[in-house]
Structures are given as C-alpha cells and as structure tokens.
mmCIF file of N, CA and C in Angstrom:
data_model
loop_
_atom_site.group_PDB
_atom_site.id
_atom_site.type_symbol
_atom_site.label_atom_id
_atom_site.label_comp_id
_atom_site.label_asym_id
_atom_site.label_seq_id
_atom_site.Cartn_x
_atom_site.Cartn_y
_atom_site.Cartn_z
ATOM 1 N N UNK A 14 97.175 145.501 40.633
ATOM 2 C CA UNK A 14 97.711 146.794 41.017
ATOM 3 C C UNK A 14 98.713 146.601 42.156
ATOM 4 N N UNK A 15 99.755 147.387 42.146
ATOM 5 C CA UNK A 15 100.794 147.327 43.178
ATOM 6 C C UNK A 15 100.284 147.824 44.522
ATOM 7 N N UNK A 16 100.848 147.255 45.578
ATOM 8 C CA UNK A 16 100.644 147.812 46.915
ATOM 9 C C UNK A 16 101.530 149.051 47.026
ATOM 10 N N UNK A 17 101.177 149.952 47.921
ATOM 11 C CA UNK A 17 101.946 151.199 48.075
ATOM 12 C C UNK A 17 103.415 150.915 48.380
ATOM 13 N N UNK A 18 103.683 149.979 49.290
ATOM 14 C CA UNK A 18 105.074 149.673 49.646
ATOM 15 C C UNK A 18 105.863 149.217 48.417
ATOM 16 N N UNK A 19 105.260 148.352 47.606
ATOM 17 C CA UNK A 19 105.937 147.866 46.400
ATOM 18 C C UNK A 19 106.163 149.000 45.406
ATOM 19 N N UNK A 20 105.220 149.921 45.317
ATOM 20 C CA UNK A 20 105.387 151.084 44.449
ATOM 21 C C UNK A 20 106.562 151.940 44.919
ATOM 22 N N UNK A 21 106.655 152.162 46.231
ATOM 23 C CA UNK A 21 107.754 152.961 46.796
ATOM 24 C C UNK A 21 109.095 152.294 46.508
ATOM 25 N N UNK A 22 109.191 150.995 46.786
ATOM 26 C CA UNK A 22 110.440 150.261 46.548
ATOM 27 C C UNK A 22 110.811 150.312 45.075
ATOM 28 N N UNK A 23 109.847 150.045 44.200
ATOM 29 C CA UNK A 23 110.116 150.073 42.764
ATOM 30 C C UNK A 23 110.582 151.433 42.289
ATOM 31 N N UNK A 24 109.964 152.476 42.795
ATOM 32 C CA UNK A 24 110.359 153.836 42.424
ATOM 33 C C UNK A 24 111.769 154.140 42.898
ATOM 34 N N UNK A 25 112.101 153.700 44.117
ATOM 35 C CA UNK A 25 113.450 153.920 44.632
ATOM 36 C C UNK A 25 114.486 153.185 43.787
ATOM 37 N N UNK A 26 114.214 151.930 43.453
ATOM 38 C CA UNK A 26 115.154 151.137 42.657
ATOM 39 C C UNK A 26 115.341 151.767 41.280
ATOM 40 N N UNK A 27 114.239 152.172 40.631
ATOM 41 C CA UNK A 27 114.324 152.791 39.303
ATOM 42 C C UNK A 27 115.130 154.076 39.323
ATOM 43 N N UNK A 28 115.153 154.739 40.471
ATOM 44 C CA UNK A 28 115.857 156.012 40.566
ATOM 45 C C UNK A 28 117.241 155.892 41.192
ATOM 46 N N UNK A 29 117.752 154.665 41.313
ATOM 47 C CA UNK A 29 119.144 154.461 41.694
ATOM 48 C C UNK A 29 119.447 154.400 43.175
ATOM 49 N N UNK A 30 118.426 154.244 44.019
ATOM 50 C CA UNK A 30 118.700 154.107 45.448
ATOM 51 C C UNK A 30 119.269 152.717 45.700
ATOM 52 N N UNK A 31 120.326 152.652 46.503
ATOM 53 C CA UNK A 31 121.045 151.392 46.728
ATOM 54 C C UNK A 31 120.317 150.517 47.743
ATOM 55 N N UNK A 32 119.866 149.356 47.297
ATOM 56 C CA UNK A 32 119.094 148.449 48.149
ATOM 57 C C UNK A 32 119.938 147.793 49.240
ATOM 58 N N UNK A 33 121.243 147.793 49.088
ATOM 59 C CA UNK A 33 122.116 147.095 50.030
ATOM 60 C C UNK A 33 122.357 147.873 51.321
ATOM 61 N N UNK A 34 121.940 149.113 51.377
ATOM 62 C CA UNK A 34 122.193 149.938 52.568
ATOM 63 C C UNK A 34 121.031 149.855 53.552
ATOM 64 N N UNK A 35 121.360 149.933 54.854
ATOM 65 C CA UNK A 35 120.330 149.920 55.894
ATOM 66 C C UNK A 35 119.290 151.015 55.676
ATOM 67 N N UNK A 36 119.731 152.136 55.201
ATOM 68 C CA UNK A 36 118.849 153.273 55.014
ATOM 69 C C UNK A 36 117.762 153.041 53.980
ATOM 70 N N UNK A 37 117.921 152.046 53.099
ATOM 71 C CA UNK A 37 116.920 151.781 52.070
ATOM 72 C C UNK A 37 115.574 151.433 52.706
ATOM 73 N N UNK A 38 115.554 150.423 53.558
ATOM 74 C CA UNK A 38 114.309 150.021 54.216
ATOM 75 C C UNK A 38 113.811 151.110 55.161
ATOM 76 N N UNK A 39 114.737 151.774 55.825
ATOM 77 C CA UNK A 39 114.342 152.843 56.746
ATOM 78 C C UNK A 39 113.711 154.009 55.989
ATOM 79 N N UNK A 40 114.217 154.321 54.808
ATOM 80 C CA UNK A 40 113.632 155.381 53.997
ATOM 81 C C UNK A 40 112.222 154.994 53.551
ATOM 82 N N UNK A 41 112.043 153.737 53.160
ATOM 83 C CA UNK A 41 110.698 153.258 52.789
ATOM 84 C C UNK A 41 109.726 153.477 53.943
ATOM 85 N N UNK A 42 110.156 153.126 55.137
ATOM 86 C CA UNK A 42 109.311 153.301 56.314
ATOM 87 C C UNK A 42 109.014 154.775 56.562
ATOM 88 N N UNK A 43 110.031 155.629 56.408
ATOM 89 C CA UNK A 43 109.832 157.071 56.600
ATOM 90 C C UNK A 43 108.799 157.615 55.621
ATOM 91 N N UNK A 44 108.901 157.216 54.370
ATOM 92 C CA UNK A 44 107.972 157.689 53.341
ATOM 93 C C UNK A 44 106.555 157.230 53.668
ATOM 94 N N UNK A 45 106.405 155.972 54.081
ATOM 95 C CA UNK A 45 105.081 155.463 54.425
ATOM 96 C C UNK A 45 104.497 156.209 55.622
ATOM 97 N N UNK A 46 105.300 156.398 56.668
ATOM 98 C CA UNK A 46 104.818 157.102 57.858
ATOM 99 C C UNK A 46 104.475 158.554 57.556
ATOM 100 N N UNK A 47 105.338 159.218 56.791
ATOM 101 C CA UNK A 47 105.101 160.625 56.458
ATOM 102 C C UNK A 47 103.892 160.763 55.539
ATOM 103 N N UNK A 48 103.701 159.802 54.642
ATOM 104 C CA UNK A 48 102.542 159.825 53.755
ATOM 105 C C UNK A 48 101.242 159.639 54.531
ATOM 106 N N UNK A 49 101.295 158.824 55.585
ATOM 107 C CA UNK A 49 100.109 158.573 56.409
ATOM 108 C C UNK A 49 99.756 159.758 57.298
ATOM 109 N N UNK A 50 100.756 160.521 57.706
ATOM 110 C CA UNK A 50 100.521 161.659 58.603
ATOM 111 C C UNK A 50 101.349 162.849 58.136
ATOM 112 N N UNK A 51 100.785 163.655 57.257
ATOM 113 C CA UNK A 51 101.498 164.787 56.653
ATOM 114 C C UNK A 51 101.857 165.868 57.668
ATOM 115 N N UNK A 52 101.240 165.832 58.849
ATOM 116 C CA UNK A 52 101.577 166.829 59.871
ATOM 117 C C UNK A 52 102.693 166.347 60.798
ATOM 118 N N UNK A 53 103.178 165.120 60.567
ATOM 119 C CA UNK A 53 104.250 164.571 61.413
ATOM 120 C C UNK A 53 105.537 165.359 61.232
ATOM 121 N N UNK A 54 106.312 165.419 62.287
ATOM 122 C CA UNK A 54 107.641 166.026 62.188
ATOM 123 C C UNK A 54 108.625 164.934 61.768
ATOM 124 N N UNK A 55 109.715 165.348 61.189
ATOM 125 C CA UNK A 55 110.722 164.370 60.770
ATOM 126 C C UNK A 55 111.278 163.632 61.990
ATOM 127 N N UNK A 56 111.357 164.324 63.131
ATOM 128 C CA UNK A 56 111.851 163.695 64.359
ATOM 129 C C UNK A 56 110.913 162.587 64.822
ATOM 130 N N UNK A 57 109.589 162.822 64.737
ATOM 131 C CA UNK A 57 108.643 161.779 65.158
ATOM 132 C C UNK A 57 108.688 160.595 64.205
ATOM 133 N N UNK A 58 108.889 160.859 62.930
ATOM 134 C CA UNK A 58 109.018 159.779 61.949
ATOM 135 C C UNK A 58 110.283 158.972 62.235
ATOM 136 N N UNK A 59 111.405 159.657 62.457
ATOM 137 C CA UNK A 59 112.658 158.962 62.783
ATOM 138 C C UNK A 59 112.486 158.109 64.041
ATOM 139 N N UNK A 60 111.801 158.650 65.044
ATOM 140 C CA UNK A 60 111.620 157.932 66.304
ATOM 141 C C UNK A 60 110.846 156.624 66.062
ATOM 142 N N UNK A 61 109.774 156.684 65.266
ATOM 143 C CA UNK A 61 108.989 155.479 64.979
ATOM 144 C C UNK A 61 109.811 154.457 64.185
ATOM 145 N N UNK A 62 110.563 154.943 63.213
ATOM 146 C CA UNK A 62 111.408 154.037 62.413
ATOM 147 C C UNK A 62 112.482 153.419 63.297
ATOM 148 N N UNK A 63 113.069 154.207 64.185
ATOM 149 C CA UNK A 63 114.097 153.693 65.103
ATOM 150 C C UNK A 63 113.512 152.599 66.002
ATOM 151 N N UNK A 64 112.309 152.828 66.511
ATOM 152 C CA UNK A 64 111.656 151.812 67.344
ATOM 153 C C UNK A 64 111.428 150.529 66.551
ATOM 154 N N UNK A 65 110.990 150.656 65.301
ATOM 155 C CA UNK A 65 110.727 149.490 64.460
ATOM 156 C C UNK A 65 111.995 148.709 64.122
ATOM 157 N N UNK A 66 113.141 149.391 64.155
ATOM 158 C CA UNK A 66 114.411 148.775 63.752
ATOM 159 C C UNK A 66 115.384 148.574 64.906
ATOM 160 N N UNK A 67 114.916 148.782 66.126
ATOM 161 C CA UNK A 67 115.750 148.602 67.321
ATOM 162 C C UNK A 67 117.070 149.366 67.230
ATOM 163 N N UNK A 68 116.963 150.639 66.895
ATOM 164 C CA UNK A 68 118.154 151.489 66.840
ATOM 165 C C UNK A 68 117.782 152.878 67.350
ATOM 166 N N UNK A 69 118.683 153.811 67.240
ATOM 167 C CA UNK A 69 118.418 155.163 67.715
ATOM 168 C C UNK A 69 117.952 156.061 66.575
ATOM 169 N N UNK A 70 117.332 157.153 66.960
ATOM 170 C CA UNK A 70 116.872 158.146 65.994
ATOM 171 C C UNK A 70 118.049 158.693 65.188
ATOM 172 N N UNK A 71 119.179 158.901 65.844
ATOM 173 C CA UNK A 71 120.352 159.425 65.139
ATOM 174 C C UNK A 71 120.918 158.397 64.157
ATOM 175 N N UNK A 72 120.768 157.100 64.457
ATOM 176 C CA UNK A 72 121.203 156.064 63.508
ATOM 177 C C UNK A 72 120.363 156.105 62.242
ATOM 178 N N UNK A 73 119.059 156.319 62.405
ATOM 179 C CA UNK A 73 118.179 156.424 61.241
ATOM 180 C C UNK A 73 118.609 157.610 60.395
ATOM 181 N N UNK A 74 118.842 158.746 61.031
ATOM 182 C CA UNK A 74 119.258 159.945 60.295
ATOM 183 C C UNK A 74 120.565 159.708 59.553
ATOM 184 N N UNK A 75 121.522 159.083 60.213
ATOM 185 C CA UNK A 75 122.819 158.796 59.593
ATOM 186 C C UNK A 75 122.662 157.822 58.426
ATOM 187 N N UNK A 76 121.850 156.784 58.607
ATOM 188 C CA UNK A 76 121.640 155.803 57.539
ATOM 189 C C UNK A 76 120.976 156.436 56.322
ATOM 190 N N UNK A 77 120.022 157.333 56.549
ATOM 191 C CA UNK A 77 119.382 158.028 55.431
ATOM 192 C C UNK A 77 120.377 158.937 54.729
ATOM 193 N N UNK A 78 121.180 159.651 55.500
ATOM 194 C CA UNK A 78 122.171 160.546 54.899
ATOM 195 C C UNK A 78 123.126 159.761 54.007
ATOM 196 N N UNK A 79 123.540 158.589 54.485
ATOM 197 C CA UNK A 79 124.451 157.748 53.698
ATOM 198 C C UNK A 79 123.754 157.251 52.426
ATOM 199 N N UNK A 80 122.499 156.810 52.555
ATOM 200 C CA UNK A 80 121.735 156.369 51.392
ATOM 201 C C UNK A 80 121.600 157.492 50.383
ATOM 202 N N UNK A 81 121.242 158.672 50.848
ATOM 203 C CA UNK A 81 121.009 159.795 49.950
ATOM 204 C C UNK A 81 122.280 160.233 49.241
ATOM 205 N N UNK A 82 123.402 160.244 49.965
ATOM 206 C CA UNK A 82 124.648 160.673 49.320
ATOM 207 C C UNK A 82 125.150 159.629 48.331
ATOM 208 N N UNK A 83 124.998 158.347 48.654
ATOM 209 C CA UNK A 83 125.490 157.303 47.743
ATOM 210 C C UNK A 83 124.568 157.132 46.534
ATOM 211 N N UNK A 84 123.330 157.551 46.657
ATOM 212 C CA UNK A 84 122.363 157.385 45.571
ATOM 213 C C UNK A 84 122.127 158.675 44.796
ATOM 214 N N UNK A 85 122.768 159.762 45.196
ATOM 215 C CA UNK A 85 122.521 161.076 44.606
ATOM 216 C C UNK A 85 121.018 161.356 44.582
ATOM 217 N N UNK A 86 120.420 161.296 45.772
ATOM 218 C CA UNK A 86 118.972 161.402 45.931
ATOM 219 C C UNK A 86 118.409 162.716 45.406
ATOM 220 N N UNK A 87 119.139 163.809 45.583
ATOM 221 C CA UNK A 87 118.627 165.106 45.107
ATOM 222 C C UNK A 87 118.407 165.096 43.601
ATOM 223 N N UNK A 88 119.369 164.575 42.869
ATOM 224 C CA UNK A 88 119.230 164.504 41.417
ATOM 225 C C UNK A 88 118.097 163.562 41.034
ATOM 226 N N UNK A 89 118.008 162.409 41.719
ATOM 227 C CA UNK A 89 116.954 161.432 41.421
ATOM 228 C C UNK A 89 115.575 162.035 41.636
ATOM 229 N N UNK A 90 115.391 162.733 42.741
ATOM 230 C CA UNK A 90 114.089 163.328 43.034
ATOM 231 C C UNK A 90 113.802 164.485 42.086
ATOM 232 N N UNK A 91 114.812 165.255 41.777
ATOM 233 C CA UNK A 91 114.635 166.321 40.791
ATOM 234 C C UNK A 91 114.164 165.766 39.460
ATOM 235 N N UNK A 92 114.754 164.646 39.035
ATOM 236 C CA UNK A 92 114.353 164.009 37.776
ATOM 237 C C UNK A 92 112.912 163.507 37.831
ATOM 238 N N UNK A 93 112.486 163.034 38.990
ATOM 239 C CA UNK A 93 111.115 162.546 39.146
ATOM 240 C C UNK A 93 110.103 163.675 38.912
ATOM 241 N N UNK A 94 110.485 164.880 39.303
ATOM 242 C CA UNK A 94 109.593 166.032 39.150
ATOM 243 C C UNK A 94 109.920 166.877 37.922
ATOM 244 N N UNK A 95 110.982 166.491 37.199
ATOM 245 C CA UNK A 95 111.366 167.249 36.020
ATOM 246 C C UNK A 95 111.925 168.620 36.351
ATOM 247 N N UNK A 96 112.690 168.698 37.435
ATOM 248 C CA UNK A 96 113.277 169.975 37.846
ATOM 249 C C UNK A 96 114.648 169.736 38.453
ATOM 250 N N UNK A 97 115.356 170.814 38.685
ATOM 251 C CA UNK A 97 116.660 170.723 39.334
ATOM 252 C C UNK A 97 116.424 170.829 40.846
ATOM 253 N N UNK A 98 116.863 169.846 41.569
ATOM 254 C CA UNK A 98 116.661 169.778 43.014
ATOM 255 C C UNK A 98 118.009 169.460 43.624
ATOM 256 N N UNK A 99 118.653 170.459 44.222
ATOM 257 C CA UNK A 99 120.003 170.254 44.747
ATOM 258 C C UNK A 99 120.106 170.702 46.193
ATOM 259 N N UNK A 100 121.086 170.160 46.858
ATOM 260 C CA UNK A 100 121.457 170.591 48.201
ATOM 261 C C UNK A 100 120.279 170.594 49.168
ATOM 262 N N UNK A 101 119.634 169.454 49.326
ATOM 263 C CA UNK A 101 118.515 169.335 50.254
ATOM 264 C C UNK A 101 118.895 168.411 51.400
ATOM 265 N N UNK A 102 118.272 168.638 52.528
ATOM 266 C CA UNK A 102 118.501 167.786 53.688
ATOM 267 C C UNK A 102 117.558 166.596 53.689
ATOM 268 N N UNK A 103 117.729 165.735 54.683
ATOM 269 C CA UNK A 103 116.898 164.540 54.796
ATOM 270 C C UNK A 103 115.412 164.868 54.802
ATOM 271 N N UNK A 104 115.032 165.875 55.565
ATOM 272 C CA UNK A 104 113.624 166.232 55.700
ATOM 273 C C UNK A 104 113.007 166.578 54.347
ATOM 274 N N UNK A 105 113.702 167.368 53.568
ATOM 275 C CA UNK A 105 113.189 167.768 52.257
ATOM 276 C C UNK A 105 113.092 166.582 51.308
ATOM 277 N N UNK A 106 114.070 165.678 51.376
ATOM 278 C CA UNK A 106 114.057 164.512 50.496
ATOM 279 C C UNK A 106 112.897 163.588 50.858
ATOM 280 N N UNK A 107 112.691 163.346 52.159
ATOM 281 C CA UNK A 107 111.559 162.523 52.593
ATOM 282 C C UNK A 107 110.250 163.175 52.152
ATOM 283 N N UNK A 108 110.121 164.476 52.342
ATOM 284 C CA UNK A 108 108.889 165.190 51.974
ATOM 285 C C UNK A 108 108.647 165.148 50.467
ATOM 286 N N UNK A 109 109.669 165.411 49.669
ATOM 287 C CA UNK A 109 109.501 165.412 48.215
ATOM 288 C C UNK A 109 109.160 164.017 47.692
ATOM 289 N N UNK A 110 109.827 163.002 48.215
ATOM 290 C CA UNK A 110 109.534 161.643 47.771
ATOM 291 C C UNK A 110 108.110 161.262 48.164
ATOM 292 N N UNK A 111 107.695 161.647 49.377
ATOM 293 C CA UNK A 111 106.325 161.384 49.828
ATOM 294 C C UNK A 111 105.313 162.108 48.951
ATOM 295 N N UNK A 112 105.634 163.327 48.542
ATOM 296 C CA UNK A 112 104.756 164.065 47.624
ATOM 297 C C UNK A 112 104.623 163.327 46.302
ATOM 298 N N UNK A 113 105.724 162.827 45.790
ATOM 299 C CA UNK A 113 105.688 162.078 44.532
ATOM 300 C C UNK A 113 104.784 160.854 44.670
ATOM 301 N N UNK A 114 104.954 160.112 45.768
ATOM 302 C CA UNK A 114 104.138 158.923 46.003
ATOM 303 C C UNK A 114 102.660 159.306 46.060
ATOM 304 N N UNK A 115 102.347 160.397 46.738
ATOM 305 C CA UNK A 115 100.953 160.852 46.839
ATOM 306 C C UNK A 115 100.395 161.226 45.459
ATOM 307 N N UNK A 116 101.200 161.877 44.653
ATOM 308 C CA UNK A 116 100.754 162.274 43.319
ATOM 309 C C UNK A 116 100.518 161.073 42.394
ATOM 310 N N UNK A 117 101.178 159.973 42.684
ATOM 311 C CA UNK A 117 101.076 158.771 41.847
ATOM 312 C C UNK A 117 100.082 157.748 42.406
ATOM 313 N N UNK A 118 99.205 158.148 43.321
ATOM 314 C CA UNK A 118 98.341 157.193 44.025
ATOM 315 C C UNK A 118 97.444 156.375 43.104
ATOM 316 N N UNK A 119 97.231 156.828 41.884
ATOM 317 C CA UNK A 119 96.439 156.029 40.942
ATOM 318 C C UNK A 119 97.179 154.785 40.481
ATOM 319 N N UNK A 120 98.489 154.726 40.740
ATOM 320 C CA UNK A 120 99.315 153.604 40.298
ATOM 321 C C UNK A 120 99.504 152.521 41.343
ATOM 322 N N UNK A 121 98.895 152.654 42.514
ATOM 323 C CA UNK A 121 99.039 151.654 43.569
ATOM 324 C C UNK A 121 97.789 151.642 44.440
ATOM 325 N N UNK A 122 97.686 150.605 45.275
ATOM 326 C CA UNK A 122 96.574 150.529 46.219
ATOM 327 C C UNK A 122 97.140 150.546 47.630
ATOM 328 N N UNK A 123 96.297 150.922 48.576
ATOM 329 C CA UNK A 123 96.712 150.923 49.972
ATOM 330 C C UNK A 123 96.557 149.529 50.479
#
C-alpha cells in the first residue's frame, strides 16, 4: 500500500501538476499539514511550509499560485470530484485537494 505522501504526489502528477516548479513540493506539504489539522488556517500552514523551506510565507503563496495557474488546478480538482470547479483561490484548492486525499484514505497508509 502507498504511503500518504506518495499517494498525494501520484495524484498530483496524474492530474497534470508540474513537478518542476517549487510550488509542487510546497503544495504536497500544505496538503499534508492541512490534512493533519483541519482547523488550521491557510496562513499557519504557509508559515510552517515556509519554515521547512527556508523562505517566506508570501513566497509559498506565490509559488502555489504559479503552480496552480500553470497546471490549471481548478479544472484538475473539478475533474477529481466530477464537477466544474472554477475561479478558486489557493485556500480553496488546498482544502479541496485535502478533502480528496481524506476521501481516498483506503488507498494509502499513514
């Protein structure tokens, strides 16, 4: 069985997220942190990811925005849920992707 991190990475790759961008690994970290603490704010998640990557919170936000726009994240996430999902911000994309990961927990182990 896959580890959760490998499941997240595989799901991102299958849905067209570009692995070459800094935001790819940072998004994985955001999803893991948000999945672990559903009451976390996006700012606290960004702060932890920034600390882990020796950068600023605003750099994390910018890197995610670039990843999402280059990967058409809204369409990818909409397809994962079988719905139209357009014009969402970083917070909504992180939350929706985390929800998908939670719903698929039978496919991976912690």
